[in-house]
Coordinates of C-alpha atoms and ligand atoms in Angstrom, one line a residue:
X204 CA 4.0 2.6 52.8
X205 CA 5.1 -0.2 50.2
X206 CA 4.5 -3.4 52.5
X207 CA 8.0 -5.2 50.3
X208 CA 9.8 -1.8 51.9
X209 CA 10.1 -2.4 55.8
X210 CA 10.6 1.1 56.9
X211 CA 13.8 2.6 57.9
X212 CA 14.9 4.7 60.3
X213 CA 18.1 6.5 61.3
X214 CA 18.6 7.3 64.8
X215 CA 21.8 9.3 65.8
X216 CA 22.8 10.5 69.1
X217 CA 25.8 10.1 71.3
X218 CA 24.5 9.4 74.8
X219 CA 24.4 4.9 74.5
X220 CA 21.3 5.5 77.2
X221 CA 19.1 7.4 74.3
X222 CA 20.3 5.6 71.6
X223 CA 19.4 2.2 73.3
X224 CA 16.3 3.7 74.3
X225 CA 15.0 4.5 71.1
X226 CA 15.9 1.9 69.1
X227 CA 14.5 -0.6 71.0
X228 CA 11.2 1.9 70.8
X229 CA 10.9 1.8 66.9
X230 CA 12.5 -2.0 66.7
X231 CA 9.4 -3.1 68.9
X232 CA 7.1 -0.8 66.8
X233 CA 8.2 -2.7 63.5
X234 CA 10.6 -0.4 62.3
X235 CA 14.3 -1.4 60.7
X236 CA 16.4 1.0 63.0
X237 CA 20.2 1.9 62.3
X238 CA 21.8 3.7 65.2
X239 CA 24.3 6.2 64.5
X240 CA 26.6 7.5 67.5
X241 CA 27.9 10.2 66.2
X242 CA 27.4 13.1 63.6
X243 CA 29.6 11.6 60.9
X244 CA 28.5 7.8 61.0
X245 CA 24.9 9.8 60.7
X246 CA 25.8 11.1 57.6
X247 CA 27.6 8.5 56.1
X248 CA 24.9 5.8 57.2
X249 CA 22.3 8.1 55.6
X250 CA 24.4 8.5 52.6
X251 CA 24.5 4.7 52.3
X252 CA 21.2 3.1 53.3
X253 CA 18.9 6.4 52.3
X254 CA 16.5 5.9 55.5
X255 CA 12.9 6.9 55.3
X256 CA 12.9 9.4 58.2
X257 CA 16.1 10.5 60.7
X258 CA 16.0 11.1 64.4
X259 CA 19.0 13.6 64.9
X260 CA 20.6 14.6 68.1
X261 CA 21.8 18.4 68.3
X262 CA 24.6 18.4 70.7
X263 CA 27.0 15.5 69.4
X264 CA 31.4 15.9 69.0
X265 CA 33.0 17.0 65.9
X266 CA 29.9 17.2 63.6
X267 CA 26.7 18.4 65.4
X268 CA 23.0 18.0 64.3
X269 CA 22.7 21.1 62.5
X270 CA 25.7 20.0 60.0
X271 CA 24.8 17.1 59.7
X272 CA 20.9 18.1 58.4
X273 CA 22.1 20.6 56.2
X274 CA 24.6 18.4 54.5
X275 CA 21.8 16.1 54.1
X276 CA 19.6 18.9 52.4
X277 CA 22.5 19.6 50.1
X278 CA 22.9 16.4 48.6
X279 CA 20.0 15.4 45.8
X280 CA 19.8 11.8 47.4
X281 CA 19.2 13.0 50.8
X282 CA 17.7 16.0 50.5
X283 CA 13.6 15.0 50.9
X284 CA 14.4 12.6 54.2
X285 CA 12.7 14.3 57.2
X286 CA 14.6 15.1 59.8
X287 CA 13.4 15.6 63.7
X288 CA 15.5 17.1 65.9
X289 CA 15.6 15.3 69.4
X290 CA 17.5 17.6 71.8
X291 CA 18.0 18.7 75.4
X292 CA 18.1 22.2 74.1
X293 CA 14.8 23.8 74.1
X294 CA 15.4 27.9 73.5
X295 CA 13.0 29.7 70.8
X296 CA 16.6 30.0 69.0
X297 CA 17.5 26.4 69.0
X298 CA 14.0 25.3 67.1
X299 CA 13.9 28.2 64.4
X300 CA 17.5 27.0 63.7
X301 CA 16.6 23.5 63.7
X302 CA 13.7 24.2 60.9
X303 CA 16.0 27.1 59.4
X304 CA 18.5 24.0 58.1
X305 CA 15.8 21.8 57.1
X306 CA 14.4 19.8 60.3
X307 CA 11.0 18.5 60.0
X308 CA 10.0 18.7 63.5
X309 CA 11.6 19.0 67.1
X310 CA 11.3 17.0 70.0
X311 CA 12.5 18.1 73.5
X312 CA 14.7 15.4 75.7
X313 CA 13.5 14.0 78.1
X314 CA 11.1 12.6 75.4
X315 CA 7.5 10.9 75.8
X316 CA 7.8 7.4 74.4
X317 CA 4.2 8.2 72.6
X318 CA 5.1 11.6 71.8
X319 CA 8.0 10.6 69.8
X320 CA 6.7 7.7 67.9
X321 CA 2.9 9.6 67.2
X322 CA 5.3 12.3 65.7
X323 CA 7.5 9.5 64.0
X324 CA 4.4 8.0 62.2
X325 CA 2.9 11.7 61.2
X326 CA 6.4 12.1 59.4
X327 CA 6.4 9.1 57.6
X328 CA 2.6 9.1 56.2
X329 CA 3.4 12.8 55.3
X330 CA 6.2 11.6 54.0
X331 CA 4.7 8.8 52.1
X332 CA 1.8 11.3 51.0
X333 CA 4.6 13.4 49.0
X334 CA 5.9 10.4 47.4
X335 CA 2.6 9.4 45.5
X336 CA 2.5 13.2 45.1
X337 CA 5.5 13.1 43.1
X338 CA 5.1 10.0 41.4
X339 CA 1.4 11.1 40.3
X340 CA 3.6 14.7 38.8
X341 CA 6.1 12.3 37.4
X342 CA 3.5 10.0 35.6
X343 CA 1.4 13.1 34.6
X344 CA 4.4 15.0 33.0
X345 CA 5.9 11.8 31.3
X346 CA 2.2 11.1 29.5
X347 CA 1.9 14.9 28.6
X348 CA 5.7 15.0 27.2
X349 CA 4.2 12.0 25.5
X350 CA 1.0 12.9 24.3
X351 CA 2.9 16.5 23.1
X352 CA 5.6 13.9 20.9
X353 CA 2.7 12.1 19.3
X354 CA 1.0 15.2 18.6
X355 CA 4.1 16.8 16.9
X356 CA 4.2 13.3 14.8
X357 CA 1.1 13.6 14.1
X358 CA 1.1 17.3 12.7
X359 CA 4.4 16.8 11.2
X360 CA 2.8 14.0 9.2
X361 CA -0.1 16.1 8.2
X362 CA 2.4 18.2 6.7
X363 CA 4.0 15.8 5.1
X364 CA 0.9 13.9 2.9
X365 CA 0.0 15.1 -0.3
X366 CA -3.6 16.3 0.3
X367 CA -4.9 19.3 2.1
X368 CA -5.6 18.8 5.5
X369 CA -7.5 21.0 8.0
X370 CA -8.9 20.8 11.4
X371 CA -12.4 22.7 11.7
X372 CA -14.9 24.0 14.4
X373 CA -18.3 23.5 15.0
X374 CA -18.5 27.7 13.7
X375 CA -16.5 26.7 10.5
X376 CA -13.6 28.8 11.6
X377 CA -10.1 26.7 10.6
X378 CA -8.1 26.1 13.4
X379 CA -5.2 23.8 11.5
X380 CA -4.3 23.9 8.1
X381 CA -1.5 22.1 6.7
X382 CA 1.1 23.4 3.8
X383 CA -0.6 21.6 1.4
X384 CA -3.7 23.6 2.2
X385 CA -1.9 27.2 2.2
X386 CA 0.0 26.4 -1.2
X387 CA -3.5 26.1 -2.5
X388 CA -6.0 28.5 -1.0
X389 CA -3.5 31.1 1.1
X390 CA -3.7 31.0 4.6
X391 CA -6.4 30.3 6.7
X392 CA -5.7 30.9 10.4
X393 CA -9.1 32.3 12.1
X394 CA -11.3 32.1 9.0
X395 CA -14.3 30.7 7.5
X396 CA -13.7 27.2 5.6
X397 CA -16.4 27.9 3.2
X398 CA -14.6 31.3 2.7
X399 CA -11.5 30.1 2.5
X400 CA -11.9 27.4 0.3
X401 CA -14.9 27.8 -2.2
X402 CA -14.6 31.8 -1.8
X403 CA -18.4 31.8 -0.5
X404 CA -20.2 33.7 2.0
X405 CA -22.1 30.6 3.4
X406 CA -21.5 26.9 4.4
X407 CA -21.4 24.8 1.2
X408 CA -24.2 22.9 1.0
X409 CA -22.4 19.6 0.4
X410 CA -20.6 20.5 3.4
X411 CA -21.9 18.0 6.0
X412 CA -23.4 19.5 9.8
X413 CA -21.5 18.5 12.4
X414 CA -24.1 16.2 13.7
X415 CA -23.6 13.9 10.8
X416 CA -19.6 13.4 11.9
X417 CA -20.8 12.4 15.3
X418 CA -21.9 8.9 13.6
X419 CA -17.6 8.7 13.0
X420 CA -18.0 7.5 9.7
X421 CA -16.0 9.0 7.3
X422 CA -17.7 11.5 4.7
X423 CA -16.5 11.2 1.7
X424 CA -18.0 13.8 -1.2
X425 CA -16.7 15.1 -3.8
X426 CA -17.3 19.2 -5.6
X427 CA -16.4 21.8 -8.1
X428 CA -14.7 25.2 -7.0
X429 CA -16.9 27.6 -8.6
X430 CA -14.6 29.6 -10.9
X431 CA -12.4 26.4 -12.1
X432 CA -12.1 23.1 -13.2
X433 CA -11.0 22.1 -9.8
X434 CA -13.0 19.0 -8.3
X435 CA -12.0 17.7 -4.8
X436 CA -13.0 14.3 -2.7
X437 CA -13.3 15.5 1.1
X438 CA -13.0 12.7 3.5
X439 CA -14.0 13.9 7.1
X440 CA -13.6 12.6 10.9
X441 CA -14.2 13.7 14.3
X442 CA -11.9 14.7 15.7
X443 CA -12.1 15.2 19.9
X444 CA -8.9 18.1 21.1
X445 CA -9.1 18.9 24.0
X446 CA -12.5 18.1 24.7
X447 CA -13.6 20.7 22.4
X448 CA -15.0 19.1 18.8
X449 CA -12.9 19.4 15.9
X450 CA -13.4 17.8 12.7
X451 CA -10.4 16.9 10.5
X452 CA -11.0 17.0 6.7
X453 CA -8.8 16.1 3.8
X454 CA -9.0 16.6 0.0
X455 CA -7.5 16.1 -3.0
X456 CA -7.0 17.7 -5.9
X457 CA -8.8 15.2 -8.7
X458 CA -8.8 17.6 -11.5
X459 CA -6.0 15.8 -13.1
X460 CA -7.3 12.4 -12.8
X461 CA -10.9 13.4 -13.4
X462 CA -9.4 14.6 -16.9
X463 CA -7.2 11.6 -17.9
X464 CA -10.3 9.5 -16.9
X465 CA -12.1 11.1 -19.1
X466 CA -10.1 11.2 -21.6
X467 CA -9.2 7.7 -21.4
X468 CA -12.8 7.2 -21.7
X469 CA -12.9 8.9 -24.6
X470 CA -10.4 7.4 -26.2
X471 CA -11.6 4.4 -25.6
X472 CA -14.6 4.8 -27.1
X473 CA -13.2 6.5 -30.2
X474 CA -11.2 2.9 -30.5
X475 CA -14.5 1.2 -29.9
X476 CA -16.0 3.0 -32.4
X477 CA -13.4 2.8 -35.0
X478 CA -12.7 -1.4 -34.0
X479 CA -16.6 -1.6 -34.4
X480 CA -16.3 0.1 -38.0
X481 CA -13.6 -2.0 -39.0
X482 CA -14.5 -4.9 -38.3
X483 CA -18.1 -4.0 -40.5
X484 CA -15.8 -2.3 -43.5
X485 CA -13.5 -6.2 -43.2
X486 CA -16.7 -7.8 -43.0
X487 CA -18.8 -5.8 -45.4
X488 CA -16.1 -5.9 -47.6
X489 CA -15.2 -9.8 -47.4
X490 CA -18.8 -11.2 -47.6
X491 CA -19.8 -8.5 -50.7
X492 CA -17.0 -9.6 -52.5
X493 CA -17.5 -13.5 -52.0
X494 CA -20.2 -13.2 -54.5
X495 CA -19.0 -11.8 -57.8
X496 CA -15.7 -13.8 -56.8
X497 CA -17.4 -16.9 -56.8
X498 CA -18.6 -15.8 -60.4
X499 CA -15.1 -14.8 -61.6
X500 CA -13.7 -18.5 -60.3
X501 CA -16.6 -21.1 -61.8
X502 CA -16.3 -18.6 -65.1
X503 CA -12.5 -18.8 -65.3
X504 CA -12.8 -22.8 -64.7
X505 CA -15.4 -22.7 -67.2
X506 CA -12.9 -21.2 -69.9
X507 CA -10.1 -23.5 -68.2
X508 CA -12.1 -26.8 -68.9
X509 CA -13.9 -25.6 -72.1
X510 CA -10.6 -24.3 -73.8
X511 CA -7.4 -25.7 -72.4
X512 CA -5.8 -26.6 -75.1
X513 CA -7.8 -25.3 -77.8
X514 CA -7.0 -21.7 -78.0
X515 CA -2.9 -20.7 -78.0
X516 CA -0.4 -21.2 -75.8
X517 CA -0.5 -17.9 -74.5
X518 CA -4.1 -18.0 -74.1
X519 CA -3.7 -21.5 -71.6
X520 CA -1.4 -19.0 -69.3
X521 CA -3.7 -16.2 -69.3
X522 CA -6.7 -18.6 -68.2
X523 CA -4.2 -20.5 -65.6
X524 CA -2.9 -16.8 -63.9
X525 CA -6.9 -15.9 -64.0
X526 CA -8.1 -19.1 -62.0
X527 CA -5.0 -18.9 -59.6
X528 CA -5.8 -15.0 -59.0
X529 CA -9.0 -15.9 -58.1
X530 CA -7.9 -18.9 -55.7
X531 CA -5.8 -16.8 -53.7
X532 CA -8.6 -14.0 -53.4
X533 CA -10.3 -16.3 -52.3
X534 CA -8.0 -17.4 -49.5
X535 CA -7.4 -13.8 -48.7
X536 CA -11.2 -12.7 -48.3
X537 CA -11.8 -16.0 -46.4
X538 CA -9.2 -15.0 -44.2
X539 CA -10.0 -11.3 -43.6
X540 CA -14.0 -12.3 -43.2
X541 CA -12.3 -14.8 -40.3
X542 CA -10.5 -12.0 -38.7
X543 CA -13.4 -9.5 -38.7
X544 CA -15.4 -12.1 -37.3
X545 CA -13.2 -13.6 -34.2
X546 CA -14.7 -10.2 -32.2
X547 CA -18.3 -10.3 -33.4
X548 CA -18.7 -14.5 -34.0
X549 CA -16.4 -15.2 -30.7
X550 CA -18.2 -17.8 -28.4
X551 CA -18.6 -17.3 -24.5
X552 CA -15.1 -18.7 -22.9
X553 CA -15.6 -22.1 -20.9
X554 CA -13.0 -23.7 -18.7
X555 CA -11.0 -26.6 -21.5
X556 CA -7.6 -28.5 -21.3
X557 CA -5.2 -27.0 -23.6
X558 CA -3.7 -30.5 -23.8
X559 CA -7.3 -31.6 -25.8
X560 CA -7.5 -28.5 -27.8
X561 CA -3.5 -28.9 -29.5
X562 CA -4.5 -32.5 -29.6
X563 CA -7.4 -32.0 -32.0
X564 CA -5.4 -29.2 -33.9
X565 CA -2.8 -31.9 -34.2
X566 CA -5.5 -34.5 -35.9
X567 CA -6.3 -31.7 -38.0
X568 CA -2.6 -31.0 -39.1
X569 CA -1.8 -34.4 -39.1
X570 CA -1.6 -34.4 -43.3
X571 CA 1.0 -31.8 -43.5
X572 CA 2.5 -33.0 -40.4
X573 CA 3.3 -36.4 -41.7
X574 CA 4.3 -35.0 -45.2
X575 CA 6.8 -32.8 -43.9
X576 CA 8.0 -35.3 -41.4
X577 CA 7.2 -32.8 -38.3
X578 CA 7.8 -33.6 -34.7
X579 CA 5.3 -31.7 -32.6
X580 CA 6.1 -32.4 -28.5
X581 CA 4.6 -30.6 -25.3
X582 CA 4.8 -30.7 -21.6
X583 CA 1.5 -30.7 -19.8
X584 CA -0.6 -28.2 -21.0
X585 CA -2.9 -26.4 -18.2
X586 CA -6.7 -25.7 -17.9
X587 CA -7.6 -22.3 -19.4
X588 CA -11.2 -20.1 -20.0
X589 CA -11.2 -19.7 -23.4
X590 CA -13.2 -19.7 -26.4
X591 CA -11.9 -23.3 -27.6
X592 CA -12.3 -23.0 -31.5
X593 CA -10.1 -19.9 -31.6
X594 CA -7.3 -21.0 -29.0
X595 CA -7.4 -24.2 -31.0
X596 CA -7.3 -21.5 -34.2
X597 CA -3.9 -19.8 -32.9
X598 CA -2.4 -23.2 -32.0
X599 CA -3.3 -24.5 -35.4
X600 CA -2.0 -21.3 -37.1
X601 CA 1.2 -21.4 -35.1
X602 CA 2.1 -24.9 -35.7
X603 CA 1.2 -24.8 -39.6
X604 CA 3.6 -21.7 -40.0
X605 CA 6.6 -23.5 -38.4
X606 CA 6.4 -26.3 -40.6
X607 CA 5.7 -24.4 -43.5
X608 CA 8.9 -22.1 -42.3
X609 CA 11.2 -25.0 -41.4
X610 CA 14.6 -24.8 -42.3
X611 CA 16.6 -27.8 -44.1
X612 CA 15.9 -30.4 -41.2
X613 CA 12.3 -32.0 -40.9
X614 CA 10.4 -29.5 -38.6
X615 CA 11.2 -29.9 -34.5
X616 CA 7.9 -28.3 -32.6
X617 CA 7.9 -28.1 -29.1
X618 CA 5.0 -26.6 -27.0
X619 CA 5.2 -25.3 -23.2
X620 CA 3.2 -23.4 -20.5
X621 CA 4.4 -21.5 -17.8
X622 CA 2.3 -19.7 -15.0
X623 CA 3.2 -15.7 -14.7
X624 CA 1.1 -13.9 -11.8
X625 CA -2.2 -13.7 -13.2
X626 CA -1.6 -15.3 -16.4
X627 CA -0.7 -18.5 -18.8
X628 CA 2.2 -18.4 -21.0
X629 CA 1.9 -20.4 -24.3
X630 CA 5.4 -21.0 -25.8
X631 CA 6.1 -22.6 -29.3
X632 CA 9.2 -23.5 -30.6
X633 CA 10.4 -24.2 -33.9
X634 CA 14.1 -24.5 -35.3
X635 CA 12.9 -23.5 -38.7
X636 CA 14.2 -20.2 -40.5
X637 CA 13.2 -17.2 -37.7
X638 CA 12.9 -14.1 -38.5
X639 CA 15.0 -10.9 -38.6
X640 CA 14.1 -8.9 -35.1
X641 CA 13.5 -5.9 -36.9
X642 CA 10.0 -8.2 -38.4
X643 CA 8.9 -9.3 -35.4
X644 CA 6.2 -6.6 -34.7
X645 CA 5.0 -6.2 -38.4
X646 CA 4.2 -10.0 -39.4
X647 CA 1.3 -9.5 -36.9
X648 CA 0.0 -6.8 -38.8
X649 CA -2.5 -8.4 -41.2
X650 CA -1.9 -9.0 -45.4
X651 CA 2.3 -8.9 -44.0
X652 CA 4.3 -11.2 -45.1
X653 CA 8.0 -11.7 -45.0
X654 CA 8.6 -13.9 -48.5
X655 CA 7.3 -14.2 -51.9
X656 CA 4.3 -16.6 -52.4
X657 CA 6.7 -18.5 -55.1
X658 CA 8.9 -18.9 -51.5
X659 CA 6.0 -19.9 -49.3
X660 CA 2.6 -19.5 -49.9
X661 CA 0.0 -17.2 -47.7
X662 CA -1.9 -15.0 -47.0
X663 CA -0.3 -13.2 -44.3
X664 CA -3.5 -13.3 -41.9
X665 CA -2.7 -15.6 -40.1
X666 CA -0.9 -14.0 -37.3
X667 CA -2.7 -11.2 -37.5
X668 CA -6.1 -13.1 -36.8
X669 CA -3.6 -15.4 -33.8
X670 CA -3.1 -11.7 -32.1
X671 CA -6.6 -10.8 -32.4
X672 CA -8.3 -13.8 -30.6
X673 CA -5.1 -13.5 -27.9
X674 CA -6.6 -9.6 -27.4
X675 CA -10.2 -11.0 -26.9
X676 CA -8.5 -12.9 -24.2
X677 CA -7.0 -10.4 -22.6
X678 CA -3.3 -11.6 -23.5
X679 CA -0.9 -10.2 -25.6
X680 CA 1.7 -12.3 -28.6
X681 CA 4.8 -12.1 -29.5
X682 CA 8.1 -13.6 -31.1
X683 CA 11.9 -14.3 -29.8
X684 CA 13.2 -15.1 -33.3
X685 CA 16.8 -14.6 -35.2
X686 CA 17.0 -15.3 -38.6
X687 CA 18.1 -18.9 -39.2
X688 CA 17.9 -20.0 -35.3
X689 CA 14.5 -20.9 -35.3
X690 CA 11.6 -19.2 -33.7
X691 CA 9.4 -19.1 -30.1
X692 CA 6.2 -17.8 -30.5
X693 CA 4.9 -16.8 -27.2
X694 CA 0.9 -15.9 -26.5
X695 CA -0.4 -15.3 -22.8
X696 CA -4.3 -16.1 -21.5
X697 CA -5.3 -14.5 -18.8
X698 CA -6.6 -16.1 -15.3
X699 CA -9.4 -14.8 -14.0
X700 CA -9.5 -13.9 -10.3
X701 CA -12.2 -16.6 -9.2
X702 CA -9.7 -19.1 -10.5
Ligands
ADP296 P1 1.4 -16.3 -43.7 O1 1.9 -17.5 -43.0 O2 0.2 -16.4 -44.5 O3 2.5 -15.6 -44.5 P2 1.3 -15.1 -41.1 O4 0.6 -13.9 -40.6 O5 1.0 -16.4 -40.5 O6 1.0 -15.2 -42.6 O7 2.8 -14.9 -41.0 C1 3.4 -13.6 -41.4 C2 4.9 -13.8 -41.7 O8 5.6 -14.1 -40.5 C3 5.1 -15.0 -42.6 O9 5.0 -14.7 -43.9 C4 6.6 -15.3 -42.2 O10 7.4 -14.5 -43.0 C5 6.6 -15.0 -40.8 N1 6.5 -16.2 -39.9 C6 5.4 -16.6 -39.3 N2 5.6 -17.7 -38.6 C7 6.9 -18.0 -38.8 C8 7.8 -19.1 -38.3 N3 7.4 -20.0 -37.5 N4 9.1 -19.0 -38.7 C9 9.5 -18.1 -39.5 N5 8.8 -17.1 -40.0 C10 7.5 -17.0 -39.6

C-alpha cells in the first residue's frame, strides 16, 4: 500500500462495546479507523471518505448490513471496497447472503482479535494486488490506444505522400501498399512484389536481400520497368511490426524528371554548341576582315592625301565617305572581335574592389568627362570575384553612353551597390535622354541602336558586349528608363557560396 496513503477503514456496528473494541484493535495496529453506529452513517461515511476496506455489522436498526453492502456495490465509487461481514448470526443462509450482496468475507461474533485483523490484512493486500492489476490494464490499454493512433497517423500519412509506399516480407509477399502504389500497379494484397511491380517471375536482381536492410541504412537504387520508359528510385528501411520483419520501400516515378534532365542537357549542349560556333563565325569573321580593311583604309588615305584637292569636288566627297566607311568598319569589327572574345579571352575572376576598378575607368574617361562637364558620384562600392578588365569594360561602357546620351544639362552620373541574397547589384544613374520601355530589351542585342550616327555616333556593341561579360558572371542587366527622365542601368555579380 502507498506509504503517503495511511489506510482506512470503516467499521460499522451498533453495539458501543464492539465498536470500541475494534477500533481501538485497528487504531493500535496503524490503521485510520472511522466508526459508524449505524447503517446509514455507514453508507454515508463510505460515500464520503471512500475507505480502503469496511467492517459491516448485519443486524443494525433501519438500514441493516445487507443494504447497506449492496448500496455500496451499486454505486461506481464504492463498488470495489471489500466488505467483511462481522455478525452474531452464523446459519449457512446468513453467509451465502452475505457473499450473494457482495461481502468479501464473514467473520462470526464473538470475534478472535487475531482472526479479525489476519483477515483484515489478507483483504487489504488482495485488495491492493487488484489495484496494480488495474492500473497495469489501464496503463497497457492507454499505450495500445496510443500506439493504434500513431499507427493510423502513420498509415494515413503513407497515403497521403506522393510516392508509392509498400511494406514487404522477408517471402516478398506485400503486406501494405499505399494508394499511390495501387493507382500504379493495381492491387497488391498477398502477392509477390517482383510480380506486382516489374511483372516478373523472380526477385529483381537490384532488389536488395533482406540481410543487407538489417545494416538500417537506407537503400536507395534506382531501375527501368521492362516494357516502359518508367525509371524509379527505391529507398528502403527496416521496418520491425510486430516483431515480425517488415521492410518499408518507397519509389518514385522519375520518368518525367529523368526526361526534362535530359533534355535540358541537351539543350544545353545544342546552345553550347551553337555559342561555341558563334563566337568562331564573330571571330573568324572580325579578324579575316581586319586585313583587307586595313588595305581599303591606308589606300583610301592614300587617295585622300595624294588627291584632296586635285581632282573635283565631287571626287573630294567620294574619297571623304570612302575613308569614314572604312573608320567606322573598323570600329564595328573591333567591337564584334571584342565581343566574341570576352567568352574565349576572359581571365580567371580574382577577388577586386569595385571602388578601384570605376576609379581607373574614371581616369580613362577623364577626357570626355571633363569635356562634357560630367559629374560621376558613388557610394562605397563592395568587393567582388570578377574578371577586372571586363567589369571595368561594362563600367566604362555604361558611363561613356550616359554622357554621350545626356540631355540639355551637363551629365549627372551616380553609381550604387546593393546586396540581394546571393548577389551584388550595380546601379547607374543618368538624367540624360532614357529610353522608350518598349527599347529596353533590344539595345542589348548587338549592331542595335536607337539613333542615327549623325545623332550620336556608335556602334551599337556596346551593351551587347556589357551583357555578355555580366552572363560570364553569372548576373543578368538591365534598364529602368523613360524617355526624357534619364536612365538606371542595373547589372548583378554573383557571390559565390565560400564568400
Ligand atoms: P552605342 O552606344 O554604340 O549606340 P550601345 O549598345 O552601347 O551602342 O547602346 C545601344 C543603344 O542604347 C544606344 O544607341 C542608345 O540608343 C541606347 N542607350 C544606351 N545607353 C543609354 C543611356 N545611358 N541613355 C539613353 N540611351 C542609351
Amino acid at each position: 500500500m502507498n506509504n503517503a496513503h495511511r489506510v482506512n477503514i470503516l467499521i460499522a456496528d451498533d453495539t458501543p462495546e464492539n465498536l470500541r473494541l475494534l477500533s481501538g484493535l485497528l487504531t493500535d495496529q496503524g490503521y485510520e479507523v472511522r466508526p459508524a453506529p449505524n447503517g446509514r452513517l455507514a453508507l454515508s461515511g463510505a460515500r464520503t471518505i471512500l475507505p480502503d476496506l469496511i467492517l459491516l455489522d448485519i443486524r443494525m436498526p433501519d438500514l441493516d448490513g445487507y443494504e447497506v453492502c449492496k448500496a455500496l456495490k451499486a454505486d461506481e465509487r464504492t463498488r470495489d471496497i471489500p466488505v467483511i461481514f462481522i455478525s452474531v448470526l452464523n446459519e449457512a443462509e446468513d453467509k451465502v447472503k452475505a457473499f450473494s450482496v457482495g461481502g468479501v468475507d464473514f467473520i462470526t461474533k464473538p470475534f478472535q482479535e487475531e482472526e479479525v485483523l489476519a483477515r483484515v490484512r489478507t483483504h487489504l493486500r488482495i485488495r491492493e494486488l487488484q489495484r496494480d492489476m488495474e492500473q497495469e490494464i489501464k496503463e497497457r490499454r492507454e499505450s495500445e490506444e496510443s500506439l493504434r493512433t500513431e499507427r493510423e497517423r502513420f498509415f494515413s500519412t503513407l497515403e497521403k505522400i506522393p510516392a508509392f509506399v509498400y511494406l514487404q516480407a522477408p517471402d516478398h509477399t506485400i503486406r501494405y501498399a499505399n494508394m499511390k502504389f495501387r493507382n500504379l500497379f493495381g492491387d497488391p494484397e498477398g502477392r509477390l512484389c517482383y510480380e506486382v511491380i516489374r511483372g516478373r517471375d523472380k526477385p529483381c536482381e537490384v532488389c536488395p536481400t533482406f540481410e543487407v536492410f538489417k545494416t538500417e541504412e537506407t537503400q536507395i537504387w534506382e531501375w527501368k520497368r521492362d516494357n516502359d520508359e518508367t525509371y524509379m528510385i527505391h529507398d528502403s528501411h527496416l521496418a520491425d511490426t510486430d516483431g515480425s520483419p517488415l521492410v518499408l520501400k518507397m519509389g518514385v516515378d522519375i520518368t518525367v524528371s529523368r526526361q526534362t534532365g535530359e533534355m535540358l542537357r541537351e539543350r544545353t549542349e545544342d546552345l553550347e554548341r551553337s555559342n561555341r560556333d558563334l563566337e568562331q563565325f564573330a571571330h573568324v569573321v572580325s579578324h579575316d576582315l581586319q586585313e583587307p580593311l586595313r588595305m581599303v583604309s591606308s589606300y583610301v588615305q592614300l587617295l585622300e592625301r595624294r588627291y584632296k584637292g586635285k581632282l573635283d569636288a565631287d571626287a573630294d566627297d567620294f574619297i571623304a565617305f570612302a575613308v569614314d566607311g572604312a573608320v567606322r568598319m573598323h570600329a564595328l569589327i573591333t567591337d564584334l572581335l571584342a565581343f566574341s572574345r570576352v567568352g574565349t579571352r576572359g581571365k580567371p575572376f580574382e577577388p577586386l574592389e569595385a571602388e578601384h576598378i570605376l576609379e581607373q575607368v574614371l581616369a580613362n574617361l577623364s577626357v570626355s568627362i571633363r569635356e562634357s562637364g560630367a559629374e560621376v558620384t558613388h557610394d562605397a562600392l563592395p568587393s567582388v570575384i570578377a574578371d577586372a578588365s571586363q567589369l571595368a569594360r561594362v563600367f566604362q561602357n555604361l558611363i561613356s553612353n550616359a554622357i554621350k546620351f545626356r540631355g540639355e544639362e551637363p551629365p549627372r552620373i551616380h553609381v550604387t551597390a546593393e546586396k540581394k541574397g546571393r548577389e551584388w547589384i550595380f546601379s547607374l544613374r543618368d538624367k540624360g535622354i532614357g529610353i522608350a520601355p518598349k527599347y529596353s530589351d533590344r539595345i542589348f542585342v548587338i549592331f542595335q541602336r536607337l539613333h542615327t550616327r549623325d545623332e550620336y555616333p556608335g556602334t551599337g556593341m556596346g551593351l551587347a558586349i556589357c551583357k555578355r561579360i555580366v552572363e560570364r558572371h553569372r548576373g543578368r542587366i538591365w534598364v529602368e528608363s523613360r524617355e526624357g527622365a534619364g536612365s538606371t542601368f542595373h547589372f548583378t555579380i554573383a557571390i559565390p557560396e565560400r564568400i
